[in-house]
PDB file of C-alpha atoms in Angstrom:
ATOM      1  CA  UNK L   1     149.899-136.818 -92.313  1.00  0.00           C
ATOM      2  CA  UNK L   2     148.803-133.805 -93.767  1.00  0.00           C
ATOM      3  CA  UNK L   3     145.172-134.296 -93.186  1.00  0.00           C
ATOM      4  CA  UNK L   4     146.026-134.697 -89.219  1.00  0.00           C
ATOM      5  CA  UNK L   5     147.770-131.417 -89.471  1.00  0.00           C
ATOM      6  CA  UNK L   6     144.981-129.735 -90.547  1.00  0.00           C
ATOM      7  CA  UNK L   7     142.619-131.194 -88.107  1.00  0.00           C
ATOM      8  CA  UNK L   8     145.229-129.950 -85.057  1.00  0.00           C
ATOM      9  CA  UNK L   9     144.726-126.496 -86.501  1.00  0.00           C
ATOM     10  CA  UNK L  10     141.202-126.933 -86.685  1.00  0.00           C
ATOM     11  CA  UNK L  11     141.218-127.933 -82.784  1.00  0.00           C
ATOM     12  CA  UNK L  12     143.693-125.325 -81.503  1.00  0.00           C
ATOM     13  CA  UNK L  13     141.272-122.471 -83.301  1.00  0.00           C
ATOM     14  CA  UNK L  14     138.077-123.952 -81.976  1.00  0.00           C
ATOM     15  CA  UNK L  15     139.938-123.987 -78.293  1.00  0.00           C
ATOM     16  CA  UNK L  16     140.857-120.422 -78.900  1.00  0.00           C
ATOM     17  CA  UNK L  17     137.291-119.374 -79.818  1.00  0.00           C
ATOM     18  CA  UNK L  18     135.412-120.761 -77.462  1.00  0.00           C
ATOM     19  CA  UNK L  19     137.574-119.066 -74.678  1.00  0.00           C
ATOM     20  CA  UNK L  20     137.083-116.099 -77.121  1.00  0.00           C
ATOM     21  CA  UNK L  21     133.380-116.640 -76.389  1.00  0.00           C
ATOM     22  CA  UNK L  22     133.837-117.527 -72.889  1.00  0.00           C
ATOM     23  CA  UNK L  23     135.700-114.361 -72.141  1.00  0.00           C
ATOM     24  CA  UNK L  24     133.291-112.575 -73.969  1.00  0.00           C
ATOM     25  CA  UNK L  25     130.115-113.705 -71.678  1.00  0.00           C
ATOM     26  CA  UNK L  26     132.085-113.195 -68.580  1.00  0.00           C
ATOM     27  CA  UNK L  27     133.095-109.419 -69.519  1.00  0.00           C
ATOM     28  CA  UNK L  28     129.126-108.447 -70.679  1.00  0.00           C
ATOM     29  CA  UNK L  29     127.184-110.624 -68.466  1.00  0.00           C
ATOM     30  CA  UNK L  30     128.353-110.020 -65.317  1.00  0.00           C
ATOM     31  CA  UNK L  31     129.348-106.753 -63.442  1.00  0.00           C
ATOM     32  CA  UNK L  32     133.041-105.769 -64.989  1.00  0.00           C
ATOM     33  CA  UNK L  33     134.322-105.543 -61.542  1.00  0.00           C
ATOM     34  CA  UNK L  34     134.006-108.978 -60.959  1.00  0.00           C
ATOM     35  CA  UNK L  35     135.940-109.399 -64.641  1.00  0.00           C
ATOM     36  CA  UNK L  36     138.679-107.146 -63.174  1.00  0.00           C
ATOM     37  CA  UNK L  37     139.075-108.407 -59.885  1.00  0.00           C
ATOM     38  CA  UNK L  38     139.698-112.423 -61.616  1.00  0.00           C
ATOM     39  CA  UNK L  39     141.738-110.547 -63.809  1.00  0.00           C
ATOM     40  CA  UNK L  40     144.195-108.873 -60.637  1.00  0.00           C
ATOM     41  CA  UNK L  41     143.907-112.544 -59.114  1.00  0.00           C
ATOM     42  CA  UNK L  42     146.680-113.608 -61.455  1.00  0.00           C
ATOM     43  CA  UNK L  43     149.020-110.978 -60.041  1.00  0.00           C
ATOM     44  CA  UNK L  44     151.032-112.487 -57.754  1.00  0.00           C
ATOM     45  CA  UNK L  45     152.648-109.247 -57.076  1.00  0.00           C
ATOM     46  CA  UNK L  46     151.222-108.372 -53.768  1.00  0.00           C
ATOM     47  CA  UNK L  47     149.768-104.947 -52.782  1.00  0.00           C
ATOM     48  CA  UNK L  48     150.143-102.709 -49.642  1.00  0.00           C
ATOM     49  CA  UNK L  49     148.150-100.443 -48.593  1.00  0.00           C
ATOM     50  CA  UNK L  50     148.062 -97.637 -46.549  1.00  0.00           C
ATOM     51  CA  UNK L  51     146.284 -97.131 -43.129  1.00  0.00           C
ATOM     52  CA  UNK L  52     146.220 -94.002 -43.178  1.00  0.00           C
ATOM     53  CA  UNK L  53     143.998 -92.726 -46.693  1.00  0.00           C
ATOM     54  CA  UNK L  54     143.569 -96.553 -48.015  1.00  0.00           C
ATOM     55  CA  UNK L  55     145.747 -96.124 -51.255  1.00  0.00           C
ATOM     56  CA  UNK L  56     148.414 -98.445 -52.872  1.00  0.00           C
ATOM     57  CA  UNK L  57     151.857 -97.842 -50.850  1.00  0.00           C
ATOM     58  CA  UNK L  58     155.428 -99.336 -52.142  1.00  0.00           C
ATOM     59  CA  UNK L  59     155.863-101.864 -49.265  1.00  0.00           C
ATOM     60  CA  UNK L  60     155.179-102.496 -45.486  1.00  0.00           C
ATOM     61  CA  UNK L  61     157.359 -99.981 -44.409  1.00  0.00           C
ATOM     62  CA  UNK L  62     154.641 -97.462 -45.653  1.00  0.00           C
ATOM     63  CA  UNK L  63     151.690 -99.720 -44.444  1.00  0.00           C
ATOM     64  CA  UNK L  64     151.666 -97.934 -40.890  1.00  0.00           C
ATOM     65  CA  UNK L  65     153.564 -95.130 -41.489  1.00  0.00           C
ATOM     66  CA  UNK L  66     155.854 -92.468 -39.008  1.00  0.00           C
ATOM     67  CA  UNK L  67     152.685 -89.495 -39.160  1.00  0.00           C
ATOM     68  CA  UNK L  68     152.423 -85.728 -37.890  1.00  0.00           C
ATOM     69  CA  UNK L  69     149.800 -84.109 -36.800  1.00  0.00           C
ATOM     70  CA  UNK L  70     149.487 -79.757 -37.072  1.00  0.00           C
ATOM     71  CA  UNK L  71     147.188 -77.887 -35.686  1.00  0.00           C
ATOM     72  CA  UNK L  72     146.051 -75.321 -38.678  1.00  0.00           C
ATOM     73  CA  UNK L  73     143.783 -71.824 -38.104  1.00  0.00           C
ATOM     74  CA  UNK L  74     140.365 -71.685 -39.716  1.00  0.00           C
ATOM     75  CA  UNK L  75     139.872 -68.056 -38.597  1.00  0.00           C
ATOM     76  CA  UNK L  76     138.209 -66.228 -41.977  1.00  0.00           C
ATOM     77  CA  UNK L  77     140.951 -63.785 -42.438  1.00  0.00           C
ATOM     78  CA  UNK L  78     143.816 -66.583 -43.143  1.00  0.00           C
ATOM     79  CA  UNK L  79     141.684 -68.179 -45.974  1.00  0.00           C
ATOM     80  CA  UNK L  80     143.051 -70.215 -48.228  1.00  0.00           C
ATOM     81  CA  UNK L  81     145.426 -72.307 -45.843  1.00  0.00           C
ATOM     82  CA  UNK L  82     148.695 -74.061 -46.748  1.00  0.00           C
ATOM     83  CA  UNK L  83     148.154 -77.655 -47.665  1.00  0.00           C
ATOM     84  CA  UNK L  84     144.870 -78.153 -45.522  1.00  0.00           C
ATOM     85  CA  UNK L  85     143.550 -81.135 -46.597  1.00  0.00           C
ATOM     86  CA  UNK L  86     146.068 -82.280 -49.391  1.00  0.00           C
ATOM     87  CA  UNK L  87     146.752 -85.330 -50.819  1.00  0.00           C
ATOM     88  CA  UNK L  88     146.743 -88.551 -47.888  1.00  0.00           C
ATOM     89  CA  UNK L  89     146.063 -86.245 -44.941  1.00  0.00           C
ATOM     90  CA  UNK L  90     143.167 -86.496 -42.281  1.00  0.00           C
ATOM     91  CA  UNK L  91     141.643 -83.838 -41.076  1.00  0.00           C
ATOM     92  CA  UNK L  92     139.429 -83.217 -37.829  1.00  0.00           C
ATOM     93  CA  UNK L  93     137.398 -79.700 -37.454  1.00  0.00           C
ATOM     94  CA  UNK L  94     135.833 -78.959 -34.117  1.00  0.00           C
ATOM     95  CA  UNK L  95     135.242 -75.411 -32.320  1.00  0.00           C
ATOM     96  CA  UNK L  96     138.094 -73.893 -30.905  1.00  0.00           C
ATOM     97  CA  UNK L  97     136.409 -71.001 -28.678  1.00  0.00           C
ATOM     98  CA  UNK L  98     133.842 -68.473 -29.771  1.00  0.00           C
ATOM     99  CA  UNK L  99     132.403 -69.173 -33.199  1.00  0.00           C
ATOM    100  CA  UNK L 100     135.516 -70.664 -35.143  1.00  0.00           C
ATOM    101  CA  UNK L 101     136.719 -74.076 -35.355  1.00  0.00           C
ATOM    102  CA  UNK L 102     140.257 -75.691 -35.412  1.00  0.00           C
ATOM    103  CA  UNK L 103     141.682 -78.241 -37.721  1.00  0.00           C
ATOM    104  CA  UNK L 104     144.273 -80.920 -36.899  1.00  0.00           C
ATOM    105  CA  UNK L 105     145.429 -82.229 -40.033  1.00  0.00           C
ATOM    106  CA  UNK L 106     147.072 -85.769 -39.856  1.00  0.00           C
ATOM    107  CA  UNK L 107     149.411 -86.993 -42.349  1.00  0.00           C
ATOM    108  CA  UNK L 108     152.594 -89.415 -43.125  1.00  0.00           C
ATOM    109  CA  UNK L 109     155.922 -87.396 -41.916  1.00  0.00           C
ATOM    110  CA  UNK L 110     157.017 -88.347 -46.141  1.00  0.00           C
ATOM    111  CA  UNK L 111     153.869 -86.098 -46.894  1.00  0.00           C
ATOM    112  CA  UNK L 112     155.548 -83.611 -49.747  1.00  0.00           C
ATOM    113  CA  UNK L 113     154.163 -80.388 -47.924  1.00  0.00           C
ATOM    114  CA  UNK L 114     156.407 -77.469 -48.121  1.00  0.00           C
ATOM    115  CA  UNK L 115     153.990 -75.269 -46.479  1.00  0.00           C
ATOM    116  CA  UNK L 116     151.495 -75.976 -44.044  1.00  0.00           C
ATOM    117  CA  UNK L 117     149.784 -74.110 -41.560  1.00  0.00           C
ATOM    118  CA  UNK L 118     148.922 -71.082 -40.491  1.00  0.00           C
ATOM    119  CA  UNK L 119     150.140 -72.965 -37.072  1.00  0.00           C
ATOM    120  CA  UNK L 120     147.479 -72.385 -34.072  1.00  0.00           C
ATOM    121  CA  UNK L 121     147.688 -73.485 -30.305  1.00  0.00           C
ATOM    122  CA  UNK L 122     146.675 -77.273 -28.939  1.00  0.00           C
ATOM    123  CA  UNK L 123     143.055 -78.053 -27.782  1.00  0.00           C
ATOM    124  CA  UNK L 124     142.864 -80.967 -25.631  1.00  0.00           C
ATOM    125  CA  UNK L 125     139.962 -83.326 -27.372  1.00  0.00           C
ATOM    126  CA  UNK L 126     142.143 -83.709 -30.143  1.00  0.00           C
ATOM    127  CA  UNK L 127     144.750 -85.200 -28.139  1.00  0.00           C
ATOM    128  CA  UNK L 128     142.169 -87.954 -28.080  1.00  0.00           C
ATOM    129  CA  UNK L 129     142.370 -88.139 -31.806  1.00  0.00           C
ATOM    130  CA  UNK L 130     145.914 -88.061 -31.894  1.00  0.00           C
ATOM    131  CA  UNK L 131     146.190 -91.106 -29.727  1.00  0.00           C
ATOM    132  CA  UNK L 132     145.072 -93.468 -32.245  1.00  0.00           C
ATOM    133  CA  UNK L 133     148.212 -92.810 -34.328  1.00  0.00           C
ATOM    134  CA  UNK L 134     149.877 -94.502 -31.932  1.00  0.00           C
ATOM    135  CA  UNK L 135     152.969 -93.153 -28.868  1.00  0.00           C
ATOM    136  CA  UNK L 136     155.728 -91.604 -32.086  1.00  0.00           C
ATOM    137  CA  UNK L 137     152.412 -89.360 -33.906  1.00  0.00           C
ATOM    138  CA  UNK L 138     154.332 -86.016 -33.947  1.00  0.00           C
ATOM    139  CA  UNK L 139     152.334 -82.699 -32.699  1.00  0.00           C
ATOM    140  CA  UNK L 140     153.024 -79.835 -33.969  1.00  0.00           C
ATOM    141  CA  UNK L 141     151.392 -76.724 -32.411  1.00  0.00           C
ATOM    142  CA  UNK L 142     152.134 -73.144 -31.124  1.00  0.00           C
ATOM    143  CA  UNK L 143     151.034 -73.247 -26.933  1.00  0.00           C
ATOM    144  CA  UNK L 144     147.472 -74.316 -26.349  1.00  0.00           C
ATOM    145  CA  UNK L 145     144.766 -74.097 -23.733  1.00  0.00           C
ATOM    146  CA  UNK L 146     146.172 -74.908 -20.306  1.00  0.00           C
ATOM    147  CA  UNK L 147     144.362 -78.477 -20.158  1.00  0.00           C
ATOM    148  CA  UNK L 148     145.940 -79.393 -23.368  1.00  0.00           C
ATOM    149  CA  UNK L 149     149.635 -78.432 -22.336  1.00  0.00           C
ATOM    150  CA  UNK L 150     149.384 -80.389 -18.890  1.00  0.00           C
ATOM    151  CA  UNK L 151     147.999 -83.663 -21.066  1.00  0.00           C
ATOM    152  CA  UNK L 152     150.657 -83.476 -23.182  1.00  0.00           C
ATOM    153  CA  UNK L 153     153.092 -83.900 -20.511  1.00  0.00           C
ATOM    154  CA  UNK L 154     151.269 -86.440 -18.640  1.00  0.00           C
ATOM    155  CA  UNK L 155     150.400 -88.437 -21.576  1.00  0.00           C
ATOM    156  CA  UNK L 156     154.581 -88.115 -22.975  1.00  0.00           C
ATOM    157  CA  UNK L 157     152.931 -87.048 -26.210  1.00  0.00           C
ATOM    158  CA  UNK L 158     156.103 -86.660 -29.143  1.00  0.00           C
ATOM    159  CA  UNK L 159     155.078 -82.735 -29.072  1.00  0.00           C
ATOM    160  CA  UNK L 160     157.013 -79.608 -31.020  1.00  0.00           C
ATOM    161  CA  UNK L 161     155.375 -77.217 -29.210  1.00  0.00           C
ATOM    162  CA  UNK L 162     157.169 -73.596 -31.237  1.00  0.00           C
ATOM    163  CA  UNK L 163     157.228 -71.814 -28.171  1.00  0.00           C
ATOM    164  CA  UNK L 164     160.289 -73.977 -27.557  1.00  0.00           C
ATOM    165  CA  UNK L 165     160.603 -75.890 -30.585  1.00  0.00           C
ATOM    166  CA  UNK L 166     160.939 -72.524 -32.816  1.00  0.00           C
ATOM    167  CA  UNK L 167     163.468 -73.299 -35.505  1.00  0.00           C
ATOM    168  CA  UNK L 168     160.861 -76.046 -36.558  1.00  0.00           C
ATOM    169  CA  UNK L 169     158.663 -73.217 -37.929  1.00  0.00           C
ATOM    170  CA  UNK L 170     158.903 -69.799 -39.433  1.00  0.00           C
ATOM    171  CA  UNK L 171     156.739 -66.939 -39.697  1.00  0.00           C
ATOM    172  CA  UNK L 172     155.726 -65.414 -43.124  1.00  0.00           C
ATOM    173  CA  UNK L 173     156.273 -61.666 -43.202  1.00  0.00           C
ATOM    174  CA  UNK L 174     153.307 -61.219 -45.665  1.00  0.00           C
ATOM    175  CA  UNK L 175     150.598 -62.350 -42.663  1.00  0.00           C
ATOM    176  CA  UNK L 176     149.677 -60.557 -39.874  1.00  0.00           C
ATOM    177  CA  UNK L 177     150.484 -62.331 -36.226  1.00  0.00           C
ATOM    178  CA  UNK L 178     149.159 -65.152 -35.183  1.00  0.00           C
ATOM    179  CA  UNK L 179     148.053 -65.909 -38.074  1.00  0.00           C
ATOM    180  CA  UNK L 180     151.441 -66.242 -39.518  1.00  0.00           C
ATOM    181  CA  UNK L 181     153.737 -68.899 -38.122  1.00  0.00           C
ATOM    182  CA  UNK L 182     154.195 -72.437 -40.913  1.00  0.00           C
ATOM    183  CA  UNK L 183     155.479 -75.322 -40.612  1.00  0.00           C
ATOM    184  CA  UNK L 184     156.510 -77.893 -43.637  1.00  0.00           C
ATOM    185  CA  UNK L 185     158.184 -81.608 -44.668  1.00  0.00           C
ATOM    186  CA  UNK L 186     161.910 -79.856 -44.299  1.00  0.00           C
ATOM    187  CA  UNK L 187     161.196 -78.623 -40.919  1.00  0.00           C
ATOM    188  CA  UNK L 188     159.562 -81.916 -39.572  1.00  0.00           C
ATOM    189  CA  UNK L 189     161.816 -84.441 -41.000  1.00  0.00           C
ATOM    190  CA  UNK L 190     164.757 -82.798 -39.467  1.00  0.00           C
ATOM    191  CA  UNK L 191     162.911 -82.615 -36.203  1.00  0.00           C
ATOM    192  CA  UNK L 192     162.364 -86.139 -36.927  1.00  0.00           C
ATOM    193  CA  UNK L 193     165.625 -87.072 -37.511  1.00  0.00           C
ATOM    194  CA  UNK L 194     167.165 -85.580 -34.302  1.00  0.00           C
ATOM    195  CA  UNK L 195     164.613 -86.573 -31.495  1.00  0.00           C
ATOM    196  CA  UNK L 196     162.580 -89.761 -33.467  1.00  0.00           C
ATOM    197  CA  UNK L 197     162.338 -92.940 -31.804  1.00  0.00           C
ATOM    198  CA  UNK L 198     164.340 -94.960 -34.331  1.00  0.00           C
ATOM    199  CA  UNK L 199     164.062 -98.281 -32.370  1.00  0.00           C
ATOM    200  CA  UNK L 200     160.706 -98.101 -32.477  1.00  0.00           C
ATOM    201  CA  UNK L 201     158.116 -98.839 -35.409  1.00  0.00           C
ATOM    202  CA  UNK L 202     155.209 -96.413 -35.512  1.00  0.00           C
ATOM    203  CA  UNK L 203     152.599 -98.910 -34.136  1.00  0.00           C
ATOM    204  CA  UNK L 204     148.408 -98.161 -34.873  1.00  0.00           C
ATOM    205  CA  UNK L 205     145.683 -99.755 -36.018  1.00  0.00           C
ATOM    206  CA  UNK L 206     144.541 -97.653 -38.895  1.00  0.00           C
ATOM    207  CA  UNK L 207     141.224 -96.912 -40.637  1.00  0.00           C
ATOM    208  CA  UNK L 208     139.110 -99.982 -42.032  1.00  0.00           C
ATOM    209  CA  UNK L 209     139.345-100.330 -45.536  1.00  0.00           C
ATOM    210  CA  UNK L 210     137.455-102.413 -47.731  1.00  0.00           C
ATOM    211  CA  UNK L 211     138.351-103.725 -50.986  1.00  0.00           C
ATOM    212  CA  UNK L 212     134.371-104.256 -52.092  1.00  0.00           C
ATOM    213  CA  UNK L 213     132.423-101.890 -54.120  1.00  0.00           C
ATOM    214  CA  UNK L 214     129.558-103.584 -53.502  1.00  0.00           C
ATOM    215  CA  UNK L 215     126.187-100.576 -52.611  1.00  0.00           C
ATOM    216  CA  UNK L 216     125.024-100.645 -49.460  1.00  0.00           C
ATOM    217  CA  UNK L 217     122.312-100.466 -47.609  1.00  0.00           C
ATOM    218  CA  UNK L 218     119.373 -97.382 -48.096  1.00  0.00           C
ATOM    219  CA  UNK L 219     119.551 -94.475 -49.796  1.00  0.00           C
ATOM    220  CA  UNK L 220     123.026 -92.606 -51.047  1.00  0.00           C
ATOM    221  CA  UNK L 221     124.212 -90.049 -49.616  1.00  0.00           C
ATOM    222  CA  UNK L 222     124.902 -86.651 -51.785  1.00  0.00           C
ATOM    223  CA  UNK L 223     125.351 -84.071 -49.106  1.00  0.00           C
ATOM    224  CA  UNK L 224     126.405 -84.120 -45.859  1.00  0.00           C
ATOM    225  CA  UNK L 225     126.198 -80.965 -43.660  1.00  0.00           C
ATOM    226  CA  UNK L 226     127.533 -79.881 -39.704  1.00  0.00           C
ATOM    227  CA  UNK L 227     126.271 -77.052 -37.787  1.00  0.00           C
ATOM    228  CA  UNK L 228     129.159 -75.383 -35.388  1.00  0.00           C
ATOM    229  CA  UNK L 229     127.745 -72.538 -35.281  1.00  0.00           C
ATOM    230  CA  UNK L 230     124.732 -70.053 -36.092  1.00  0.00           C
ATOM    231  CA  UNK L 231     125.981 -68.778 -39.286  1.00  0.00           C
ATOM    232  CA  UNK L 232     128.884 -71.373 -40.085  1.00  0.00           C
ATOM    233  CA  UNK L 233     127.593 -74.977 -41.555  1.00  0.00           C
ATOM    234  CA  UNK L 234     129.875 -77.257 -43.102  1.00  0.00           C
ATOM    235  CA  UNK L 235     129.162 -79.100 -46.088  1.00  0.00           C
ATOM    236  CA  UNK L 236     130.176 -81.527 -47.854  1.00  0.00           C
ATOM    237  CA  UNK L 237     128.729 -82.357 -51.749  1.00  0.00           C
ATOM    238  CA  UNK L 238     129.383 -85.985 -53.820  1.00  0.00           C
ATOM    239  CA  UNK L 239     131.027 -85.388 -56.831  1.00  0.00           C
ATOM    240  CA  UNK L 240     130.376 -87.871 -59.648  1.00  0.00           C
ATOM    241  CA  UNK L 241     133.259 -87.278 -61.741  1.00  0.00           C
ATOM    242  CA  UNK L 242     135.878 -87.396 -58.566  1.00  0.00           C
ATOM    243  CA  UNK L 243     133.968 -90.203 -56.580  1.00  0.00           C
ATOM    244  CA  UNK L 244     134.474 -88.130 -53.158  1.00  0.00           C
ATOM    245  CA  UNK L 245     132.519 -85.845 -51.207  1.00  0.00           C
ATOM    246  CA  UNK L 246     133.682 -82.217 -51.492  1.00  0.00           C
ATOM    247  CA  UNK L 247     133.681 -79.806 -48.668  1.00  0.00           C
TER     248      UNK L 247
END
């Protein structure tokens, strides 16, 4: 009796070895994403994901979520902007008129921006932009070029334009005019919660995503760079310790 004791022992540590060992060949043999991604496979947790920047949301609610878009200044004197390009926001440059562009930064209406701007008037391409964010995308802007103001009302864009939507915005004192009128998450999301669609879902399609890290095709990438203008290139720089491009 004692003798078969031993020998279970003796089985249940040579099981727990050999996984040992199995483990082992798994984690140094083959690439550890692979490892990892066997590893998540037992979570049967699942995961949701944003359509808007990609990253791990809390549920499906924040899969497609209720986004506004404001149209921010890039004229030299206003540098550094409010919140251009923060945390889950898409952003769009193109040339406004002489030699300065225009941003239209995109982001989910729960975006924690207090401050955003300096708010500048609507352009009509990137109404075109806008439209992929589905009917509810919220557009914040102050006027805009005549072509842009008649689209809006043709297309029924969700638009705060502040030259009647004014108490959505506020101008900061410090700034000299234009170049002075904000707009944040307080002002928005009571917008939002006065003239929203509530019956209806925000509805888009999103940016692909993949899940894969496997290296693709040719030669990668370390800068990318735009010409607007004669004198103004944008461009952008892969960072190795941040795994992005920086602008």
């Amino acid at each position: 009796m004692k003798k078969q004791k031993i020998n279970l022992r003796l089985v249940i540590l040579l099981v727990f070895l050999a996984l040992a060992i199995v483990a082992w060949i798994v984690y140094f043999l083959f690439p550890q994403k692979y490892f990892w991604e066997a590893i998540g496979s037992f979570n049967h947790y699942p995961k949701y994901f944003s359509r808007l920047d990609g990253k791990v949301v809390a549920g499906t609610e924040a899969v497609s979520p209720a986004v506004v878009a404001v149209m921010i200044d890039n004229f030299p004197d206003v540098y550094p902007q409010s919140c251009l390009g923060g945390e889950g926001s898409v952003v769009y440059e193109a040339p406004a008129e002489g030699v300065t562009t225009r941003f239209m930064q995109v982001m989910s209406a729960e975006s924690d921006f207090s401050k955003v701007g300096p708010v500048r008037s609507a352009r009509p391409y990137y109404l075109d932009w806008l439209a992929e964010y589905g009917a509810g995308a919220l557009y914040m802007h102050c006027g805009g070029a005549p072509e842009a103001l008649v689209l809006i009302k043709t297309r029924k864009i969700f638009d705060a334009n502040e030259f009647y939507w004014g108490p959505y915005y506020w101008r900061d004192q410090n700034k000299i005019a234009p170049h002075n009128l904000f707009t944040g998450r307080e002002k928005w999301q009571s917008l939002l919660d006065k003239y929203a669609d509530k019956d209806n879902k925000p509805v888009w399609s999103g940016w692909n995503f993949s899940n894969s890290l496997d290296v693709g095709l040719g030669e990668p990438l370390r800068e990318i760079a735009i010409k607007y203008f004669s004198g103004y290139t944008v461009a952008w720089r892969y960072k190795n310790d941040a795994e992005s491009y920086e602008r």
